[in-house]
Coordinates of C-alpha atoms and ligand atoms in Angstrom, one line a residue:
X55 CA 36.2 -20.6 7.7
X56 CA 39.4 -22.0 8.0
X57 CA 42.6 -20.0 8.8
X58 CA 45.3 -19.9 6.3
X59 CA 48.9 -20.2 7.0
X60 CA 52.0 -20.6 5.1
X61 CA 50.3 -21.6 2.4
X62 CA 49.6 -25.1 3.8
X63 CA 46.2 -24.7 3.1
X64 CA 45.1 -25.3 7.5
X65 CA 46.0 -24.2 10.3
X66 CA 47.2 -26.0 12.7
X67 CA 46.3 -25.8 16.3
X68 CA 48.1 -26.5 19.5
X69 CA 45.3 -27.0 21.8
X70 CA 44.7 -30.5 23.5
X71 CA 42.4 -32.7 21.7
X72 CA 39.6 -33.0 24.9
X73 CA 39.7 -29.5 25.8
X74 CA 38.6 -27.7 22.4
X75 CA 37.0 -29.8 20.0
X76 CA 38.4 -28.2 16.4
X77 CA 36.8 -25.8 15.2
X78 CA 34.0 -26.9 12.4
X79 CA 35.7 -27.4 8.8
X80 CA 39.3 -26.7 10.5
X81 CA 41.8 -29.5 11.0
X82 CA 43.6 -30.4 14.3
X83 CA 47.1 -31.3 12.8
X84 CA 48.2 -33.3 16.0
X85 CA 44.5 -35.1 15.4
X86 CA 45.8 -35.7 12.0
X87 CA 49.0 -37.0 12.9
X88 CA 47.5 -39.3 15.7
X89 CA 44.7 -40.4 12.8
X90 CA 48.3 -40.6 10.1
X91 CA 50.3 -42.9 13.3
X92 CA 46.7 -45.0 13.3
X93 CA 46.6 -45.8 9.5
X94 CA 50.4 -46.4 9.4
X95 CA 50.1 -49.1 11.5
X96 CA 47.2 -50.7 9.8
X97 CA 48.6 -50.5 6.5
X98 CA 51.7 -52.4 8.3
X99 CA 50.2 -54.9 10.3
X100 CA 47.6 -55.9 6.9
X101 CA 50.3 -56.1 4.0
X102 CA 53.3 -58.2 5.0
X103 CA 53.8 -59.7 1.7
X104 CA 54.2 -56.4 0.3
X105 CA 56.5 -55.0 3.2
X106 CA 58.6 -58.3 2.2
X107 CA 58.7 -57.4 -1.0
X108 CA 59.6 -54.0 -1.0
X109 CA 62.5 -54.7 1.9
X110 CA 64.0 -57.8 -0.4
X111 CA 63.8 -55.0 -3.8
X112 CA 65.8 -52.5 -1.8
X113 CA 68.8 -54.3 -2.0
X114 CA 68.4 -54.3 -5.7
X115 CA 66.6 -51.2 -6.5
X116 CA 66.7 -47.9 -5.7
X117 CA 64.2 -47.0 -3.0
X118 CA 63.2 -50.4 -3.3
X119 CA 61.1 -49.1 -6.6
X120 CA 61.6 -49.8 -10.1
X121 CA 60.6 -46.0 -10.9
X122 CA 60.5 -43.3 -8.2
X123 CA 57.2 -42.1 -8.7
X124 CA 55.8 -45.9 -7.1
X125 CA 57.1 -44.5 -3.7
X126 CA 54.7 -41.6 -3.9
X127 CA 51.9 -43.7 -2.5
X128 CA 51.0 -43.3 1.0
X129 CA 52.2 -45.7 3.7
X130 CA 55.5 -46.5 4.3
X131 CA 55.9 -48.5 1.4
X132 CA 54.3 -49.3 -2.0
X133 CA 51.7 -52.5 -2.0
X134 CA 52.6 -54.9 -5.1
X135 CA 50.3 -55.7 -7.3
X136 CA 49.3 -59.6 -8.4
X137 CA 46.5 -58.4 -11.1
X138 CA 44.5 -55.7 -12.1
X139 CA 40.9 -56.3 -14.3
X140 CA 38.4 -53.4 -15.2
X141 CA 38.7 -51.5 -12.0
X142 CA 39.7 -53.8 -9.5
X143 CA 43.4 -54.0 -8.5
X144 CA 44.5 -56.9 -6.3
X145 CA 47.6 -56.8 -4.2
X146 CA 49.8 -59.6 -3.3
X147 CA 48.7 -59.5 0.4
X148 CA 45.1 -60.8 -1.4
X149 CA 43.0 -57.2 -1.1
X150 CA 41.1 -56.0 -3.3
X151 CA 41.4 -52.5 -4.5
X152 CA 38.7 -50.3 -6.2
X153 CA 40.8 -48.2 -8.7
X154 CA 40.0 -44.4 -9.3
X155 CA 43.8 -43.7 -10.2
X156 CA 44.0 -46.3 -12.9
X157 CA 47.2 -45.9 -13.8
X158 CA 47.7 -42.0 -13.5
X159 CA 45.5 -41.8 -16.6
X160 CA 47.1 -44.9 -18.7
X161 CA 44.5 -47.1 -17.8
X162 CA 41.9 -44.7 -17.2
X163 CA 39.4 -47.0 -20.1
X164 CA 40.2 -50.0 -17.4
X165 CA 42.4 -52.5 -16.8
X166 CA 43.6 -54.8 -19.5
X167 CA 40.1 -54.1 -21.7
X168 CA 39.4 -57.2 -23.3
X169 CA 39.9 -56.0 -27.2
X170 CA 43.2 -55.0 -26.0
X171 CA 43.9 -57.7 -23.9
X172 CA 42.6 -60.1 -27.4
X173 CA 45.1 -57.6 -29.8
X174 CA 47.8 -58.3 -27.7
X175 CA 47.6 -61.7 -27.6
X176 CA 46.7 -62.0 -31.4
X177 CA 49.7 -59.9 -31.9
X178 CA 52.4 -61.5 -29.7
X179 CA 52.3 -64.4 -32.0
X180 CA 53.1 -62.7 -35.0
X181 CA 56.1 -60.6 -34.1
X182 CA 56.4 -58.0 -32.1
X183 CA 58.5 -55.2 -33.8
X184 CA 60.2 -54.3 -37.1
X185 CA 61.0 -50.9 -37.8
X186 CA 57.8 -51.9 -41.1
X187 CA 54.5 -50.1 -40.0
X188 CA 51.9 -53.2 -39.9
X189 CA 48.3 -52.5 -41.8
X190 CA 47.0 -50.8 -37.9
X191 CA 49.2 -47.5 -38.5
X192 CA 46.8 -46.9 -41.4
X193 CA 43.8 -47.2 -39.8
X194 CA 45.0 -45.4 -36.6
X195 CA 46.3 -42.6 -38.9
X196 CA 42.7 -42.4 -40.1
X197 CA 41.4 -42.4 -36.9
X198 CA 43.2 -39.9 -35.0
X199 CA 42.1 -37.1 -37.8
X200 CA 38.5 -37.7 -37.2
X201 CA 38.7 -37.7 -33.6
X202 CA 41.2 -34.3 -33.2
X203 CA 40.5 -32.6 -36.7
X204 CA 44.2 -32.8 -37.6
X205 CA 45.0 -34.2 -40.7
X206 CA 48.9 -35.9 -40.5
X207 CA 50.1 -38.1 -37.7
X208 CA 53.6 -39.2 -35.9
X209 CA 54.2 -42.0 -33.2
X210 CA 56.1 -41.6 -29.9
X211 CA 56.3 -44.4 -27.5
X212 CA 55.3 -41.8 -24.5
X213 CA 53.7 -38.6 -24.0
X214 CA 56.8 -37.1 -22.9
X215 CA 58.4 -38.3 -26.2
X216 CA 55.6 -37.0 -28.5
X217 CA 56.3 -33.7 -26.7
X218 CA 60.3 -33.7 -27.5
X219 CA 59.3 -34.2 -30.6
X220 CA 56.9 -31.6 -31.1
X221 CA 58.8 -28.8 -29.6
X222 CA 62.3 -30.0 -31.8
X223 CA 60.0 -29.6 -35.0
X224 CA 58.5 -26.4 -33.9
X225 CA 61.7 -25.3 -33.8
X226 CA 63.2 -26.6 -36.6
X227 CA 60.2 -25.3 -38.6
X228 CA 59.6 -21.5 -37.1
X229 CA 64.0 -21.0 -36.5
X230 CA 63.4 -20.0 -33.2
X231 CA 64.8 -21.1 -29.8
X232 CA 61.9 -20.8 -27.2
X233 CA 58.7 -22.9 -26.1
X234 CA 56.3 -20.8 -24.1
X235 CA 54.7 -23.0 -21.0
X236 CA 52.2 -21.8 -18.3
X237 CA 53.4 -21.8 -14.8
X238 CA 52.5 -25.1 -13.1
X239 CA 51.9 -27.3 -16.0
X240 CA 53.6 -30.6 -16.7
X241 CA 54.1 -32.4 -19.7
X242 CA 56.5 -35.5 -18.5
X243 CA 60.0 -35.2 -18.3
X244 CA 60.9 -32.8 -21.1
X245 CA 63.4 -30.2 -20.1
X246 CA 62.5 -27.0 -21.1
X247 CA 59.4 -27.5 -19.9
X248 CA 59.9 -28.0 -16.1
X249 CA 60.3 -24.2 -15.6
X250 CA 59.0 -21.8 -13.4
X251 CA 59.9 -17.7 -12.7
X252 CA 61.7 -16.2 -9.5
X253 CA 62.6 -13.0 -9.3
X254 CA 61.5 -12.4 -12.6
X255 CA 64.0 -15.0 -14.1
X256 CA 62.8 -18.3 -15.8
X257 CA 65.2 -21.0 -13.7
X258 CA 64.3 -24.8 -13.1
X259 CA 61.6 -25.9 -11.1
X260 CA 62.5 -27.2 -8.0
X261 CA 63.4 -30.8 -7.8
X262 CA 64.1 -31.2 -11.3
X263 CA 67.2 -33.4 -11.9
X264 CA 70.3 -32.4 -13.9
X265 CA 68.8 -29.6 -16.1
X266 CA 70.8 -29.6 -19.2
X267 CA 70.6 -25.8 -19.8
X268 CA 69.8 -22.3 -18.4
X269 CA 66.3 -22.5 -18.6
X270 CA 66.0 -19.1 -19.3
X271 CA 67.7 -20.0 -22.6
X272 CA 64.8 -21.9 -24.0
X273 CA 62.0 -21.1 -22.0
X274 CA 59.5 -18.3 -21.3
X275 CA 56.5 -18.8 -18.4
X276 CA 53.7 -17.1 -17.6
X277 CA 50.2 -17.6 -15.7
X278 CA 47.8 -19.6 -17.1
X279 CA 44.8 -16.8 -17.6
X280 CA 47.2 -14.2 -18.4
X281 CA 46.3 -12.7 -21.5
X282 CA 48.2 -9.9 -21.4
X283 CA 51.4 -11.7 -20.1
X284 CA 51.2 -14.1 -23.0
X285 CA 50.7 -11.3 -25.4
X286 CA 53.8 -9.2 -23.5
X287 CA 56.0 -12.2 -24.0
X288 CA 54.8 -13.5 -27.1
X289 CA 55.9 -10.2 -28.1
X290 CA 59.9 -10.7 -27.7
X291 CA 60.1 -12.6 -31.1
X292 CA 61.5 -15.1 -30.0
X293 CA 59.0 -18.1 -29.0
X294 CA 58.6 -20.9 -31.6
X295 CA 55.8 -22.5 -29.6
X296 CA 53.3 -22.7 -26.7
X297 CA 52.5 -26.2 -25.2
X298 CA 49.7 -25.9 -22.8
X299 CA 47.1 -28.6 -22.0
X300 CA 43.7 -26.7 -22.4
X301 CA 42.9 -26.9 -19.2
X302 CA 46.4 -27.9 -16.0
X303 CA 45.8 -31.0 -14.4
X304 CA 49.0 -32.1 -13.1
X305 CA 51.6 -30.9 -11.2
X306 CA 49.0 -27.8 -10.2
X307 CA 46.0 -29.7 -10.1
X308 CA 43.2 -28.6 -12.2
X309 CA 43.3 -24.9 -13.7
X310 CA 40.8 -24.6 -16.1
X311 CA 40.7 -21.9 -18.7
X312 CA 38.8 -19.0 -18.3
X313 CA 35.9 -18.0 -20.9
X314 CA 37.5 -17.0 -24.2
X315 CA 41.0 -17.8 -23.0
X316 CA 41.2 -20.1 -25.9
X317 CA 39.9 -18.3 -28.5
X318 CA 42.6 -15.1 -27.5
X319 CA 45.3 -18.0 -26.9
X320 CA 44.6 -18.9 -30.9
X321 CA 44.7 -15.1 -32.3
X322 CA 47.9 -13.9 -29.9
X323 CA 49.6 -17.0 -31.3
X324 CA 48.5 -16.8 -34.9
X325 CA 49.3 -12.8 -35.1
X326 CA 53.4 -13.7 -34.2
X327 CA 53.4 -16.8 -35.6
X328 CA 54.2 -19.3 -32.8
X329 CA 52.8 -23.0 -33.2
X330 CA 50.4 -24.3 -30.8
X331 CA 50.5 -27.4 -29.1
X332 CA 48.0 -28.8 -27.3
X333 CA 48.5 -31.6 -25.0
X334 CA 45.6 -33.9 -24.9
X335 CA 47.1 -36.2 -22.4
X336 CA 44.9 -35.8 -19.5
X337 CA 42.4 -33.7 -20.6
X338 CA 40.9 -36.9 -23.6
X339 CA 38.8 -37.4 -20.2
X340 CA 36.5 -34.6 -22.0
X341 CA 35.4 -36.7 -24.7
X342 CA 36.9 -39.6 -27.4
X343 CA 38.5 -36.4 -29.4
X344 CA 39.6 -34.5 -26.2
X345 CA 39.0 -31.1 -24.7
X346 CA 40.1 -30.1 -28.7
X347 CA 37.0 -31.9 -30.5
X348 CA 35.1 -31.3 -27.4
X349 CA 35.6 -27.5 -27.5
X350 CA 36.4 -27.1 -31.4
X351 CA 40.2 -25.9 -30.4
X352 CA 42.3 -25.2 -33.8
X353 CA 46.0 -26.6 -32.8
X354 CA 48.8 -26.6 -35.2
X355 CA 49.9 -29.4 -33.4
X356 CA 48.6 -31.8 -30.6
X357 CA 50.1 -34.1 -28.4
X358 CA 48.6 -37.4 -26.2
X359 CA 50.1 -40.3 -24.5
X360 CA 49.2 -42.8 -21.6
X361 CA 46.1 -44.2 -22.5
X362 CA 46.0 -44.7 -26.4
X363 CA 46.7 -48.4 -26.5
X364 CA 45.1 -49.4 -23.1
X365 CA 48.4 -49.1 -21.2
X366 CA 50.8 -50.5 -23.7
X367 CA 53.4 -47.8 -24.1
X368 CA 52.4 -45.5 -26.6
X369 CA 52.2 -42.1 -27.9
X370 CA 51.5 -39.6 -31.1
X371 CA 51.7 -36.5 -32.2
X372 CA 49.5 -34.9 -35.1
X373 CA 49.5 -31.7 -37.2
X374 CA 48.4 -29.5 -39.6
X375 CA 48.9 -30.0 -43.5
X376 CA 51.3 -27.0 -43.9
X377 CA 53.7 -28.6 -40.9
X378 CA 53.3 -31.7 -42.2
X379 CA 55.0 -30.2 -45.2
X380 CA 57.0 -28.5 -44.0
X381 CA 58.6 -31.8 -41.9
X382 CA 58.4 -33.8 -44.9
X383 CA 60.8 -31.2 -46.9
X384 CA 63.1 -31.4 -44.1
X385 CA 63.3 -35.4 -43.2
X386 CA 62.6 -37.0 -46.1
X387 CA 64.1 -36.9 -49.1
X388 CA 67.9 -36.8 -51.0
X389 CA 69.8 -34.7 -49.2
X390 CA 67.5 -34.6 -45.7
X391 CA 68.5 -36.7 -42.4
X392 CA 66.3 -37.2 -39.4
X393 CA 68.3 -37.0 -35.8
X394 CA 66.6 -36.3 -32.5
X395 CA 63.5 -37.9 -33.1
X396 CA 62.1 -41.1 -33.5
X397 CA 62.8 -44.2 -31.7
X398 CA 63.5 -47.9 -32.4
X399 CA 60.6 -49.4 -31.0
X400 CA 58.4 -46.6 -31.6
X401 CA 54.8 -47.6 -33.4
X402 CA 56.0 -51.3 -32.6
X403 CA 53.7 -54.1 -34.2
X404 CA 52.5 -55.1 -30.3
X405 CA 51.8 -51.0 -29.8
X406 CA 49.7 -50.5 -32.9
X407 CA 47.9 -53.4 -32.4
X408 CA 47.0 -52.6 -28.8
X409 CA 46.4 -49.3 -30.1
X410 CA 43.8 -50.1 -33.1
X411 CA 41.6 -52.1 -30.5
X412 CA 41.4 -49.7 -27.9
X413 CA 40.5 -46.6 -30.5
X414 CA 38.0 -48.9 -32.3
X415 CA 36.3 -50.9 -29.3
X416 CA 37.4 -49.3 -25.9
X417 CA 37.9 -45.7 -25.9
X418 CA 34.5 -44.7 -28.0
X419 CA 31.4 -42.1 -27.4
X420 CA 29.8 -44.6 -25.5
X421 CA 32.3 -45.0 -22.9
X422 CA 32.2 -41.5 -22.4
X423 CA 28.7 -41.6 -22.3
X424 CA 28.9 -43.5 -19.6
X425 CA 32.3 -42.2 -17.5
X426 CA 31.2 -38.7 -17.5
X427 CA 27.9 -38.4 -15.7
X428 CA 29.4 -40.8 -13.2
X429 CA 32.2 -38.1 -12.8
X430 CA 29.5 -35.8 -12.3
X431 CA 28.2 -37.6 -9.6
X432 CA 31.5 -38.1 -7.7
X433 CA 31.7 -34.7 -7.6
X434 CA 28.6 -34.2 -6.3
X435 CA 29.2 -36.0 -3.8
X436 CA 32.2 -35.0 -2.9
X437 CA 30.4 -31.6 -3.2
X438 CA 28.0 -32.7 -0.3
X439 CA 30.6 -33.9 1.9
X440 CA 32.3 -30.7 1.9
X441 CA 29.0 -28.5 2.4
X442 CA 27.7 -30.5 5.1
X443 CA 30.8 -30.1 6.8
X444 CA 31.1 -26.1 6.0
X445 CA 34.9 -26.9 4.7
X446 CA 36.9 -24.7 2.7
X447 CA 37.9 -26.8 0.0
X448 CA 36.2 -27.1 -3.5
X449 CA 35.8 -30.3 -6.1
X450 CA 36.1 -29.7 -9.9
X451 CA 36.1 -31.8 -13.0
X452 CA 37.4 -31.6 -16.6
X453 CA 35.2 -34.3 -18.4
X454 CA 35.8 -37.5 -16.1
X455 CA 38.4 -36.4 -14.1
X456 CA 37.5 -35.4 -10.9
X457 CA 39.8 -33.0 -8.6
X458 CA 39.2 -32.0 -4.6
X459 CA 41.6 -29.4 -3.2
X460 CA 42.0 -27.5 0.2
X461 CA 41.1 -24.2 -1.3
X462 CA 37.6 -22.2 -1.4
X463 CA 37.5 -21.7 -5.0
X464 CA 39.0 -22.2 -8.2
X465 CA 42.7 -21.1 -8.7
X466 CA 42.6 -19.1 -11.6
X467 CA 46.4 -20.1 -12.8
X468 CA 49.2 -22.7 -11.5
X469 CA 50.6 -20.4 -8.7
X470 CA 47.2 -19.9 -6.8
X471 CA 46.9 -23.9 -7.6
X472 CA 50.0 -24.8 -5.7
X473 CA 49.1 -22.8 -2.6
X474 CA 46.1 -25.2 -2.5
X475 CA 48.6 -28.3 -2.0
X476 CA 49.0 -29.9 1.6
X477 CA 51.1 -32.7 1.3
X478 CA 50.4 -33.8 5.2
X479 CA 46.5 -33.6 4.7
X480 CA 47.1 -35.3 0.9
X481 CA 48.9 -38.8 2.2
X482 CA 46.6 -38.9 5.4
X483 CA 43.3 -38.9 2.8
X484 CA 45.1 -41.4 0.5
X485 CA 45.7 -43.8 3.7
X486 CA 42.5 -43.8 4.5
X487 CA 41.2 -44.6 1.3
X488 CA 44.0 -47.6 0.8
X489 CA 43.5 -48.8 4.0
X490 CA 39.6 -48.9 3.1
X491 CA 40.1 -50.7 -0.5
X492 CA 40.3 -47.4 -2.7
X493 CA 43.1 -46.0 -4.6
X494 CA 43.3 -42.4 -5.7
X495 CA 46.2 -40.9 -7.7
X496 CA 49.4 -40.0 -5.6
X497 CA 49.9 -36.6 -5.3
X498 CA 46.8 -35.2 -6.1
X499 CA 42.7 -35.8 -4.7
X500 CA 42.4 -36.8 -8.5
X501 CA 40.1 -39.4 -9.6
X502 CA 39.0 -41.2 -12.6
X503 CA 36.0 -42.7 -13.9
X504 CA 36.2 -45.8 -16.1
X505 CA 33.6 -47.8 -18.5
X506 CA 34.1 -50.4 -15.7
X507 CA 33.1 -48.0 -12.8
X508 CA 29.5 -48.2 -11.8
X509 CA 27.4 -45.6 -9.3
X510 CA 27.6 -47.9 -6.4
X511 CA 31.9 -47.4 -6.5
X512 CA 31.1 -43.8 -6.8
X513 CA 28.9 -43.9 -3.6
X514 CA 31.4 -46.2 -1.8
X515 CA 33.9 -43.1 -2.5
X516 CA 31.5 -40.8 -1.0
X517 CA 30.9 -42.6 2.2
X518 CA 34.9 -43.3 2.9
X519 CA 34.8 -39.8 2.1
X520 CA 32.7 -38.9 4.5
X521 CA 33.9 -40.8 7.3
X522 CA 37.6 -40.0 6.7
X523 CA 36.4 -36.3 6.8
X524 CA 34.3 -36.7 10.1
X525 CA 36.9 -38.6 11.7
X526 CA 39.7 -35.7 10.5
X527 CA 36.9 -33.1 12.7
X528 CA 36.2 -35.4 14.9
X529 CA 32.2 -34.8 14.0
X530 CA 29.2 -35.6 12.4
X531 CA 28.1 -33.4 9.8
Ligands
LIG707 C1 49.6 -33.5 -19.6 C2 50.7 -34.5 -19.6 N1 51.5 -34.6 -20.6 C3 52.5 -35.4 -20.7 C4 52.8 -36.3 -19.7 C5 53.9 -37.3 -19.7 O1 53.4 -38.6 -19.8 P1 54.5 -39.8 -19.7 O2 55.0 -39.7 -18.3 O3 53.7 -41.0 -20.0 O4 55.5 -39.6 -20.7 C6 52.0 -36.2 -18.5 C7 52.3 -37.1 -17.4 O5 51.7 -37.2 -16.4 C8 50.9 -35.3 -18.5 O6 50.2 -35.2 -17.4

């Protein structure tokens, strides 16, 4: 068993290496920063087109980034990318990479799918935006009820837009000022959600950037799991929403909800009439209508982003019949105006092209049929790994999304998540795996399985695994 400290996750031990071979499952951190100097130097020494780049771009752009996030990989700077197809990315330095972050979820269906790929091409030719909807909106529109069981639909251009929105109409529709979020979730960069509770207190969570408000303003927070917390605070009167995913998968990692946390989620809300949003944005790895169809949730709302239109920028946001009424009485219509949301090149010809082709051809039951038992058995092996080698960490998986953390069990909410994080043992895993021809998602052990990913890259993950583990314990299982 492995000896927890400061809520790294593992200890450290100051021992020399030859004279008291780590203990099994623990990890050496001066092993792991000799392995960390090792892989540096590789990554170096076999991407100097990439190095190039990034030193000429950091005259020009911040970090030497176009978007901070891209410095979150491991190494000391980001590889650039020539092309990416189905799950292979290639790099400018020539390697090719076997792609289990695919883009943070907004190519998680592939790279550039070919009926998307087709759309967009058909499309570019014949304008690109309008501010007219083009034929597609229909047929999306139509879509989108089947798959989530809500009837009226809205566009966004990101997730994090579709979520703005939602929370302004919940607001404007119940006349109250707070959204309710659970500790430890994340739903892109919207500002009364990147909350968290000290002393009691709802303040901003740390490292968010030029908060426009107290957060304790519009914002209440409490433990995902925590029935009675959401009742106690539901309680005050003065929430016009929750937003939760149905199950964290961000900025905790994976929390999933325990049994009947759902079904008391639905009844607290309903009995003070708070709205509830679900957002779908990670968690439509459950199934071609989300965790939502998958587990017959009952939303008055739901949000999802990222992958809709195979990685062209898009977003939406659906609802019940009585909300859509209710924002049709107050945007449309003499004497109605519509500020704060929308967007110019929101539902854009190019988007709801890109859009129609990946709903209709790309992200169907087959694809699932075929992503989720291969999430399965990455788990499973990532399962074996960690047996055989008597660590205390545990794998989970929400549809085909796989998660590995440095815990023993399942956190039950987002604050028992985040003592699971280990930012030092995190980047020295991801090195590995780039250095071997595999991405996985910055930030997290999260991985995705694609249409386009077959058991024989699951097993190639497994045996990096397995070696990158041995070599961290210097042993064999
Ligand atoms: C659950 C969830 N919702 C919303 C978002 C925001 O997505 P975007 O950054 O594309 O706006 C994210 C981003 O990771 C997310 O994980």
């Amino acid at each position: 068993m492995l000896n927890k400290i400061d809520g790294m996750g593992i200890a450290a031990t100051n021992q020399p290496l030859s004279a008291a071979p780590p203990l099994k499952g623990a990890v050496d951190r001066r092993r792991l920063s000799q392995l960390m100097d090792r892989e540096i130097e590789r990554f170096r020494s076999e991407n100097p087109k990439s190095q190039e780049l990034f030193e000429s771009a950091e005259g020009s752009l911040v970090g030497g980034v176009p978007m901070q996030w891209m410095i979150e990989w491991p190494g000391s700077f980001p590889l650039f990318v020539r092309q990416a197809k189905g799950v292979t990315v290639t790099d400018v330095d020539g390697h090719d990479y076997l792609d289990f972050c695919l883009g943070d979820t907004g190519a998680m269906f592939g790279h550039s799918p070919d009926p998307v790929a087709k759309a967009v091409v058909d499309q570019a030719s014949r304008g690109l935006t309008f501010m007219m909807p083009t034929e597609d909106a229909a047929w999306i529109g139509k879509d989108l009820s089947r798959r989530f069981g809500l009837p009226f639909w809205q566009f966004a251009m990101t997730a994090t837009d579709a979520n703005r929105f939602a929370l302004r109409l919940a607001r404007d529709i119940t006349g109250r000022p707070k959204v309710l979020v659970f500790e430890g979730c994340y739903h892109g960069t919207v500002d009364e959600t990147i909350a968290t509770v000290e002393n009691g207190k709802v303040v901003s969570r740390g490292g968010n950037v030029g908060p426009p408000s107290d957060l304790a303003e519009t914002t209440r927070v409490v433990e995902f799991n925590d029935l009675d917390g959401l009742a106690a605070e539901l309680a005050k009167g003065d929430v016009a929403c929750v937003l939760t995913e149905p199950a964290l998968t961000n900025h905790s990692g994976i929390v999933l909800p325990d049994p009947g946390f759902h079904e008391a989620l639905r009844a607290l809300t309903k009995k003070h009439d708070v709205l509830l949003i679900i957002d779908e944005t990670h968690t439509i790895s459950s199934g071609p209508g989300g965790y939502t169809a998958a587990h017959g949730l009952e939303p008055d709302m739901l949000t999802i982003g990222k992958p809709l239109a195979g990685g062209i920028p898009v977003a939406v946001y659906g609802f019940t019949a009585d909300i859509a009424a209710k924002i049709k009485a107050r945007t449309i219509g003499p004497g109605t105006s519509i500020a704060g949301i929308g967007g110019t090149l929101t539902a854009n010809a190019l988007a709801l092209g890109a859009m129609r082709a990946a709903l209709e051809y790309v992200i169907t039951e087959q694809a699932f049929a075929h992503m989720i038992p291969l999430a399965e058995q990455l788990a499973g092996g990532v399962e074996g790994v960690i047996r055989e080698y008597d660590l205390d960490w545990y794998v989970t998986r929400i549809g085909a999304r796989v998660e590995y953390r440095f815990q023993p069990t399942a956190p039950k909410n987002g604050s028992e998540a985040l003592l699971g994080k280990d930012g030092e043992l995190d980047r020295f895993i991801h090195l590995y795996f780039l250095n071997r021809g595999i991405l996985v998602t910055p930030m997290h052990n999260m991985l995705l399985t694609s249409p386009k990913t077959t058991a024989e890259h699951v097993d190639r993950h497994t045996t990096v695994f397995n070696e990158c583990v041995g070599e961290l314990l210097n042993a064999s299982p």
